[in-house]
XYZ file of C-alpha atoms in Angstrom:
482
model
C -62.410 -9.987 -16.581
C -62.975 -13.123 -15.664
C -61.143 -14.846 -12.152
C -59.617 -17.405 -14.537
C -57.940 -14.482 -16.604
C -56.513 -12.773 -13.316
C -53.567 -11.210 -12.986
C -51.848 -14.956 -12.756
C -53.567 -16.219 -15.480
C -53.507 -15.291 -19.658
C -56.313 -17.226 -21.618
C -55.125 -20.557 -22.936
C -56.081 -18.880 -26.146
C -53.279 -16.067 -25.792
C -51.180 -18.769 -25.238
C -51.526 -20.409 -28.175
C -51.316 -17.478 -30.288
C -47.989 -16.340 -28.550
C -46.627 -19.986 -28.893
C -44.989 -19.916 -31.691
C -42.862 -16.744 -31.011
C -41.199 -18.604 -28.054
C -37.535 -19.685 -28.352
C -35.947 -22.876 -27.756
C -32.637 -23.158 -26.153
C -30.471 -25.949 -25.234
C -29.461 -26.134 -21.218
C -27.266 -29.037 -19.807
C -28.700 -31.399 -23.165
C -32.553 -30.386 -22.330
C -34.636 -28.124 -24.795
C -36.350 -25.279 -22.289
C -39.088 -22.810 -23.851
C -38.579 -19.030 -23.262
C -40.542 -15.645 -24.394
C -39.730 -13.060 -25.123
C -40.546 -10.126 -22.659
C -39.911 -8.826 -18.939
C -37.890 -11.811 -17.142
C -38.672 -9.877 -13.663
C -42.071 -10.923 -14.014
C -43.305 -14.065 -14.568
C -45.946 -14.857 -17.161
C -47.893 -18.095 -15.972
C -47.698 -20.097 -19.032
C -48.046 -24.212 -17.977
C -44.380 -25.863 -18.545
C -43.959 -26.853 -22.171
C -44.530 -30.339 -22.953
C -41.237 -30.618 -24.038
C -39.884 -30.957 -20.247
C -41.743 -34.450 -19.736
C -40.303 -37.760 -20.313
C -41.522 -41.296 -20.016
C -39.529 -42.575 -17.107
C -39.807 -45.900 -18.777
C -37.525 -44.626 -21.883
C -34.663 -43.397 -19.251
C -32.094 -45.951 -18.773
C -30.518 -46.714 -15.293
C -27.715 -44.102 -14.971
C -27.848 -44.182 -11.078
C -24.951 -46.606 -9.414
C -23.555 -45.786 -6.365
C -20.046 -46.390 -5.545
C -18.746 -49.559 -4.044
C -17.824 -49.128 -0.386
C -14.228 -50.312 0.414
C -12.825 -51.911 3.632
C -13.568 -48.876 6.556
C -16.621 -47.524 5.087
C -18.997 -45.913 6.451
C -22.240 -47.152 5.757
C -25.010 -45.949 8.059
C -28.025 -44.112 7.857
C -29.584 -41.314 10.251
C -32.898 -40.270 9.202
C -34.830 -37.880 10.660
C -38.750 -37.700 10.588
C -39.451 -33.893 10.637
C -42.512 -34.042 8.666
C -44.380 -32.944 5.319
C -45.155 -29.137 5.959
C -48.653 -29.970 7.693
C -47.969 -26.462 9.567
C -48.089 -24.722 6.265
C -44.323 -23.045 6.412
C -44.615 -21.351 2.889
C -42.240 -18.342 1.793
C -40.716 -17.313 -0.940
C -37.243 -15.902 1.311
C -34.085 -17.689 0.641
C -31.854 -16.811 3.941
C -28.948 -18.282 2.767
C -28.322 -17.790 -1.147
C -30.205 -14.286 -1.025
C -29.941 -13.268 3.228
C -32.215 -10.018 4.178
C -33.977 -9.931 0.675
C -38.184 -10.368 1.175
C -39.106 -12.788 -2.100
C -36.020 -12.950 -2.970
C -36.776 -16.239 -4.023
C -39.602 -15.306 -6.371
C -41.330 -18.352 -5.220
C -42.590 -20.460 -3.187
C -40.628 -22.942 -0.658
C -41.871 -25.592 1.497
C -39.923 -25.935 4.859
C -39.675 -28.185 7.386
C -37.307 -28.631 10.418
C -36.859 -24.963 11.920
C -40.136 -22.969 12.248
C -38.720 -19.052 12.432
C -37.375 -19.567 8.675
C -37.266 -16.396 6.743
C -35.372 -14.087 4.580
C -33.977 -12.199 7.783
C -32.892 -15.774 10.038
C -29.796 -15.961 11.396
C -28.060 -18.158 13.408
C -29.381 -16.490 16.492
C -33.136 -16.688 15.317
C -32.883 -20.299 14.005
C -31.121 -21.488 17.254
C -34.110 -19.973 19.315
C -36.655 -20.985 17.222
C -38.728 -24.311 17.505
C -39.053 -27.359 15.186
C -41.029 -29.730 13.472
C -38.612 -32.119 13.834
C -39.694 -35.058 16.063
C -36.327 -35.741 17.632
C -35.596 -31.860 18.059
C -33.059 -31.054 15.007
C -33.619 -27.546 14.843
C -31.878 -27.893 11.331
C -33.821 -25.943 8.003
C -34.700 -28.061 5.136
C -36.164 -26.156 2.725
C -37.345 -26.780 -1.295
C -39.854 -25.484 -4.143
C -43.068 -26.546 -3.943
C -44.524 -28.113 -6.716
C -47.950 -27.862 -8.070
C -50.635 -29.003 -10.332
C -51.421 -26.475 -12.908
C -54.919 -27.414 -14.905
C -55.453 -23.643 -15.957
C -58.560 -23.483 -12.958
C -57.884 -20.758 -10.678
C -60.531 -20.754 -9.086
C -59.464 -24.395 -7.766
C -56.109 -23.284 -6.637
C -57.377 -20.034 -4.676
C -59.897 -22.828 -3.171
C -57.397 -25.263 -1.977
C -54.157 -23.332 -1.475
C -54.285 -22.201 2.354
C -53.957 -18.699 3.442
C -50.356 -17.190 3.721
C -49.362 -16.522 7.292
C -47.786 -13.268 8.033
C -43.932 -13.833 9.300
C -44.018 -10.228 10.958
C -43.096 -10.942 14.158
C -40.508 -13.941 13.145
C -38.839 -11.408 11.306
C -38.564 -8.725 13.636
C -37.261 -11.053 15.974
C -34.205 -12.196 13.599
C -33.665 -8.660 12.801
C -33.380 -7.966 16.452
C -31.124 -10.967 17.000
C -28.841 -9.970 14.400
C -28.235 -7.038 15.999
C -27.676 -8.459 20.012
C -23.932 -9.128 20.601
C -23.091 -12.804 21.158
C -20.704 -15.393 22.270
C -18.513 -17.662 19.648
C -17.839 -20.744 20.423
C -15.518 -23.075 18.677
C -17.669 -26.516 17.395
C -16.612 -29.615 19.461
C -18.700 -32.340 17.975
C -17.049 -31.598 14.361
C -13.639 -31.681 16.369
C -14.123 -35.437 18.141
C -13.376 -38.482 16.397
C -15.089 -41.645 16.318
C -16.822 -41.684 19.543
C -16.367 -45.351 21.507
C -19.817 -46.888 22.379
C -19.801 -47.178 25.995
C -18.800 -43.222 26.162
C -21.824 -42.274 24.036
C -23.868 -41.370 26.900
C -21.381 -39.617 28.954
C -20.362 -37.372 25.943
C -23.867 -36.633 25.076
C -24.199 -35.413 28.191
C -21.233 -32.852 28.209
C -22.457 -31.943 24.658
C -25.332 -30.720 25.951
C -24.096 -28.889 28.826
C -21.732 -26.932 26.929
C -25.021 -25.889 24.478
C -26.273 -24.793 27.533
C -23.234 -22.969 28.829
C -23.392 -20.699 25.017
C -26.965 -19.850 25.553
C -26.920 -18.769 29.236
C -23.579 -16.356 28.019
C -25.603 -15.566 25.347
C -28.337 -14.375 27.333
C -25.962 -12.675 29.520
C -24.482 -11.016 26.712
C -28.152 -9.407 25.556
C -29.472 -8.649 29.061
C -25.790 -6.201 29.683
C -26.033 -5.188 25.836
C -24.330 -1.724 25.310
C -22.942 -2.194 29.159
C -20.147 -2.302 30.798
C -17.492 -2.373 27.159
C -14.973 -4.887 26.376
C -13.675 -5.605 29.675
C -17.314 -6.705 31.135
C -17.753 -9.170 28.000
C -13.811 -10.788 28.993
C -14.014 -10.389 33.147
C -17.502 -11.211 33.608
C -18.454 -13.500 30.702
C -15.704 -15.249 28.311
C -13.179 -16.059 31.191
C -15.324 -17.692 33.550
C -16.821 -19.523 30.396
C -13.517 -20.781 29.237
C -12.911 -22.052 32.459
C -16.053 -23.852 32.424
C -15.555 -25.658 28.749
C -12.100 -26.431 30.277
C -13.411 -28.451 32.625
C -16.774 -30.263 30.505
C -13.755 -30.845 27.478
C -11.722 -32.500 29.842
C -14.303 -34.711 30.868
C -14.901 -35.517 27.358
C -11.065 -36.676 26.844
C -11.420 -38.450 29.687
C -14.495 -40.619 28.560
C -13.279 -41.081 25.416
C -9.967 -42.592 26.558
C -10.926 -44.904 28.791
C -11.861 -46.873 25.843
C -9.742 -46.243 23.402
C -6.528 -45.773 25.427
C -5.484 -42.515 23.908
C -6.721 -39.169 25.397
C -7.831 -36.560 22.551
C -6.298 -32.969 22.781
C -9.672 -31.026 23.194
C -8.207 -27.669 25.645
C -7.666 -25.335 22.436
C -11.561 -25.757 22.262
C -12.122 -24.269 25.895
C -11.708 -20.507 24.496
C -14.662 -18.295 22.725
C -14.421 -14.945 21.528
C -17.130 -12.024 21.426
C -19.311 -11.701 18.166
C -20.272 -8.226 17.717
C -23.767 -7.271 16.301
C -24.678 -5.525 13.155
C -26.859 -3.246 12.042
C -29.129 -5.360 9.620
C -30.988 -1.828 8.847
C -33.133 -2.541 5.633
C -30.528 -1.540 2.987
C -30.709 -5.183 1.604
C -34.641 -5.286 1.760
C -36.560 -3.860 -1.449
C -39.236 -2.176 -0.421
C -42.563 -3.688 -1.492
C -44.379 -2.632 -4.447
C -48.029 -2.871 -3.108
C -49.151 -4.492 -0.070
C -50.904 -8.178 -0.298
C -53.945 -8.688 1.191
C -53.827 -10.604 4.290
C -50.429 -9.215 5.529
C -48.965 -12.005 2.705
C -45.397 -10.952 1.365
C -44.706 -8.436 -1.250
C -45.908 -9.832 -4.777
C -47.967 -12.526 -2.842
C -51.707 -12.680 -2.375
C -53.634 -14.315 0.364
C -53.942 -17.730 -1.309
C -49.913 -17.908 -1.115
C -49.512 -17.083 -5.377
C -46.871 -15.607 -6.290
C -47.116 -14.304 -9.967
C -46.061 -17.555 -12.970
C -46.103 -19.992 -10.180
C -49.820 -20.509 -9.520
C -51.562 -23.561 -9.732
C -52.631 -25.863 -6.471
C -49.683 -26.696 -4.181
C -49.014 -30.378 -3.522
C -47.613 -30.909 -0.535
C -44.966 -33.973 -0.534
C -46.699 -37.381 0.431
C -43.568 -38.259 1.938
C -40.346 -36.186 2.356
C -37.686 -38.408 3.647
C -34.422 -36.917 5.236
C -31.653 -39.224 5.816
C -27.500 -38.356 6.431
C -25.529 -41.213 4.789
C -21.964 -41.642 5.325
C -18.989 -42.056 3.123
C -18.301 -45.427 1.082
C -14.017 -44.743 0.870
C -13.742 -43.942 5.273
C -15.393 -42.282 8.472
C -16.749 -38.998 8.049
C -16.641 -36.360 10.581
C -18.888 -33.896 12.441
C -20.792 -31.222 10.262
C -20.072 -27.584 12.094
C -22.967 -25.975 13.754
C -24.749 -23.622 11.462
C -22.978 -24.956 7.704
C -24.843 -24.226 4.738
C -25.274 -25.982 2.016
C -27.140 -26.047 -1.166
C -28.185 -28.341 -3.886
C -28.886 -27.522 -7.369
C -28.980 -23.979 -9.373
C -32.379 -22.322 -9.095
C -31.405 -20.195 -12.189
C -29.929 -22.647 -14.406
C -31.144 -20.798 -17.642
C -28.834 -17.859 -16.732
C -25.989 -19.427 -15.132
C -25.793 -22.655 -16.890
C -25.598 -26.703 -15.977
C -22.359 -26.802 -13.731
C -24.085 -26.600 -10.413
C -27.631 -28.122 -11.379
C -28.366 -31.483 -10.801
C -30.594 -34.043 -12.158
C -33.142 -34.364 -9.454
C -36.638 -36.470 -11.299
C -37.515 -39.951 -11.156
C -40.709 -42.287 -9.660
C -41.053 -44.649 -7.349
C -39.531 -47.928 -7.858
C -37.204 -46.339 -10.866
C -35.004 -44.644 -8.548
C -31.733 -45.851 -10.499
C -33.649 -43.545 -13.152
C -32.832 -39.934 -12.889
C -33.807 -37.246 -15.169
C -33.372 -33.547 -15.914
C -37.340 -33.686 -16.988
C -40.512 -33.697 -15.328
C -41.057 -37.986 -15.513
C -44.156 -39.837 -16.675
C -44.455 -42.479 -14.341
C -46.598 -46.370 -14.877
C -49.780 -46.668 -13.115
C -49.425 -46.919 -9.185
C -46.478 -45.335 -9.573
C -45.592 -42.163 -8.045
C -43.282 -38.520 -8.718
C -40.526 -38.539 -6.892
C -37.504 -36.011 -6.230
C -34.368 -37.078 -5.193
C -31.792 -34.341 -3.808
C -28.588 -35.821 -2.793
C -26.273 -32.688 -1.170
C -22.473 -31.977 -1.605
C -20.538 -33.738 1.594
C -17.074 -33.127 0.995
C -16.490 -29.899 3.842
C -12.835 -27.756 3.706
C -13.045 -28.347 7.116
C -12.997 -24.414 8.097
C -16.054 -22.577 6.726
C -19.750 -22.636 7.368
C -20.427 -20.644 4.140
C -18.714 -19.114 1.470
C -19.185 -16.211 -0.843
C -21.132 -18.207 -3.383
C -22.159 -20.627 -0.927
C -20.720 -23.572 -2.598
C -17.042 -23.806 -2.304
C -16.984 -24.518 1.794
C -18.703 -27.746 0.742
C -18.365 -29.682 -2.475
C -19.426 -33.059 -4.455
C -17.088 -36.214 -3.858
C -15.720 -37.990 -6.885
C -17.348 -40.507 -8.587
C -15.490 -42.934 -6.766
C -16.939 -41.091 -3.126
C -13.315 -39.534 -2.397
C -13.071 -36.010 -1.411
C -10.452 -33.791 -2.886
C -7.172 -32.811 -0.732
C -7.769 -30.609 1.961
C -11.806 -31.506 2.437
C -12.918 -34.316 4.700
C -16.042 -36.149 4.309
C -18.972 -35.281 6.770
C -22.575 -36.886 6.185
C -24.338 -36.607 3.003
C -28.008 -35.262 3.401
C -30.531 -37.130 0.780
C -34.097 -35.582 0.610
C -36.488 -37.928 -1.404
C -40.460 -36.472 -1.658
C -42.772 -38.220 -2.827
C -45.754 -37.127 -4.526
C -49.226 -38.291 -5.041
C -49.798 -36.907 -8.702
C -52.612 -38.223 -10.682
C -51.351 -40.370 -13.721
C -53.380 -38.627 -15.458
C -52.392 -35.234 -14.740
C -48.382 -36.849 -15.657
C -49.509 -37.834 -19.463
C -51.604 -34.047 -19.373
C -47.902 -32.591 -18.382
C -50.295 -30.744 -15.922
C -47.664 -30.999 -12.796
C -44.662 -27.981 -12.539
C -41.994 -26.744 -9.737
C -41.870 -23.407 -8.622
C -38.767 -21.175 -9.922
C -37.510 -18.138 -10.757
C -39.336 -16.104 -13.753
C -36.743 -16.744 -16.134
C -36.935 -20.131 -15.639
C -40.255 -21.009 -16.994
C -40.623 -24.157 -14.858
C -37.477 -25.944 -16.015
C -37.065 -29.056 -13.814
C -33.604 -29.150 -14.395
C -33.691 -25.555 -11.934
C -34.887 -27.696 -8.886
C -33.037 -26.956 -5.884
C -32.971 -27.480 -1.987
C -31.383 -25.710 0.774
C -30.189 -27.024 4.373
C -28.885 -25.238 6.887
C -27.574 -27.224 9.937
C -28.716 -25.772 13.646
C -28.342 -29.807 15.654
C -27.302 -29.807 18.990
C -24.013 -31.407 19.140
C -25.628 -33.747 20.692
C -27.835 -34.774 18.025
C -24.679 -34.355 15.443
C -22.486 -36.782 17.671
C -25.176 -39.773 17.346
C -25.777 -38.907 13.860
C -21.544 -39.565 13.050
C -21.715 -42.616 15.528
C -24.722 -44.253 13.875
C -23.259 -43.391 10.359
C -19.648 -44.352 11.045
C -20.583 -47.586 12.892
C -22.934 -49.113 10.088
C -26.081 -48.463 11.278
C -29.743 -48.123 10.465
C -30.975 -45.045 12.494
C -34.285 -43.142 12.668
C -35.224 -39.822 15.040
């Protein structure tokens, strides 16, 4: 057998005799192409031309709303790079948390480096970043590649997958270390006055600080001492140590704006008890990849249907913008959110989004792959939910916590507004690799490359610090970069 009829690859010939048994089915107003067969394994077919569109036959259909008096029109973007470390996995912690491939295939990350399918808050707060201004946050998407049916290009080019064996031991062993909780207090403060900026910063920081040294307490008397060591010798003297940094805070604040906020119910944290992570939620692997790659992955970083070479974004773009109807407050440490359905095809267009478009179109958005003019370039455009309940960091199915404004920007009764995270990549695809309808995203088997499955993840792990400037600079009108 030939390396270009692998076990990634079926002849183009196959293909084409197999065509015309495939079935076309009507999601969210696009036609996608399915086959019959085993949907738990993918069957590397290219996307069907169907899933293309000239962007210059999609009319303008993107219009933001018009911000009334007390907006808050800012931008905080943060440069956290394009992957150039390689960060490739196919885990999804937060939709599918302790499953290895879960995702069934591949994502590019940037922001935190320790992301897996075991992170937890523990891990990612430890962990270092790509980010250049030290979010910690993890932004994470599906790659997308070119597909030209030469394999022997793409095990050429794609880079080797590096073995996350010791980042995941370590967030399995965090998981199970006993730790502090600490109630949020940048999501609690309102708008911060200028001239206390500084002075708040500074507290922020100090009560980080104050959570990881209890923290490390906490796992150097593990399995010591009972309940009564974690109260005597660890939350009381910490409470009285946030009493005293919060009241500071309420004291900055209202020496410029003449009202002291009510910040001493925030003092108090309570003990967070291990679990067992064991490997119940873990299927085992059904061969081991060469290279110490993940299970169903070979050394080149394939995953079976979503081969091709991997194009890493030319840009990626991360900015927070803020609310056109008011302020918006604080996001909690450690909130999930998600954008997009990564399994459209089997649950259907409610939560999928509309993510396509190129460069200089971007009032043009499209459920397809786009065709874009000469010079140019593919672009995605993933614009998160930002209306939070103001309680939860997550939710059963991940999505109710946080939700889409209106189309006017308002947020429903009961949710408040917090910053809206916008990831644009950019990609440098060959125009004529666009008309070829050579290009694809990564997705689940049974999605056979559907565009309209595209997807991103965040998870937010800022200091407070870092989430205070980012309200400020948003609520305030400004143009920020980090």
């Amino acid at each position: 057998m030939s390396r270009t009829q692998g076990r990634h690859r079926i002849s183009r010939r196959t293909k084409i005799a197999t065509g015309g048994l495939a079935l076309a089915i009507a999601v969210g107003g696009i036609v996608v192409a399915t086959t019959t067969g085993n949907t738990g394994q993918a069957s590397a077919d290219e996307v069907d031309p169907a899933l293309f569109v000239d962007i210059l036959t999609v009319q303008p259909n993107q219009f933001d709303p018009r911000p009334v008096y007390g907006a808050s029109t800012g931008t905080f973007t943060v440069d956290c790079g394009r992957n150039e470390n390689g960060h490739f996995n196919p885990d999804n912690f937060i939709a599918q948390p302790g499953v290895k491939n879960g995702a069934q295939h591949l994502h590019d990350y940037v922001g935190n480096l320790s992301t897996n399918a075991d992170s937890n808050n523990k891990s990612l707060a430890k962990a270092g970043t790509t980010c250049r201004n030290g979010d910690k946050s993890a932004y994470f998407w599906p790659v997308v590649r070119i597909d030209t049916g030469e394999e022997e290009k793409a095990a050429e080019e794609n880079p080797p997958a590096k073995a996350p064996d010791a980042e995941r031991a370590q967030a399995v062993q965090e998981a199970k270390t006993d730790q502090v909780a600490c109630p949020d207090v940048a999501s609690k403060l309102a708008d911060v006055p200028d001239q206390a900026m500084d002075e708040v910063d500074g507290n922020l920081d100090q009560l980080d600080t104050q959570t990881d040294d209890a923290n490390q307490q906490v796992a150097a008397k593990q399995g010591q001492g009972g309940a009564d060591f974690m109260r005597n010798s660890i939350l009381t003297p910490l409470k009285d140590r946030r009493a005293a940094i919060l009241e500071r805070i309420a004291n900055a604040i209202a020496r410029f704006r003449h009202q002291k906020p009510d910040l001493g119910g925030l003092a108090p944290c309570a003990p967070k008890p291990g679990k067992d992570t064991g490997t119940g939620t873990t299927p085992p692997p059904s061969s081991t990849a060469p290279g110490g790659a993940l299970p169903g992955q070979d050394e080149n970083n394939e995953l079976p249907g979503n081969d091709g070479v991997i194009q890493r974004p030319q840009k990626a773009q991360i900015t927070f913008r803020g609310s056109p109807v008011g302020k918006v407050v604080a996001m909690p440490k450690f909130l999930r959110v998600l954008y997009g359905d990564a399994k459209v095809s089997t649950n259907g267009p409610a939560n999928a989004r509309a993510s396509w478009t190129c460069t200089g179109f971007e009032n043009r958005v499209t459920q397809l792959y786009p065709i874009c003019p000469p010079n140019s370039k593919v672009k995605r455009i993933h614009t998160f939910p930002s209306c939070w309940d103001g309680q939860n960091t997550d939710s059963t199915n991940h999505r109710t916590h946080i939700v889409f404004p209106d189309q006017n920007g308002r947020c429903a009764n009961g949710f408040k507004a917090v910053p809206q995270l916008q990831i644009s990549l950019t990609y440098d695809i060959p125009h004529d690799i666009q008309v070829k309808k050579q290009y694809k995203v990564d997705g689940f088997p049974q999605e056979h490359h559907n565009p309209f499955s595209d997807h991103d993840d965040f998870a937010n792990v800022m200091s407070q610090r870092i989430m205070n400037n980012l309200v400020n600079c948003v609520n305030r009108g400004k143009t920020c970069r980090a």
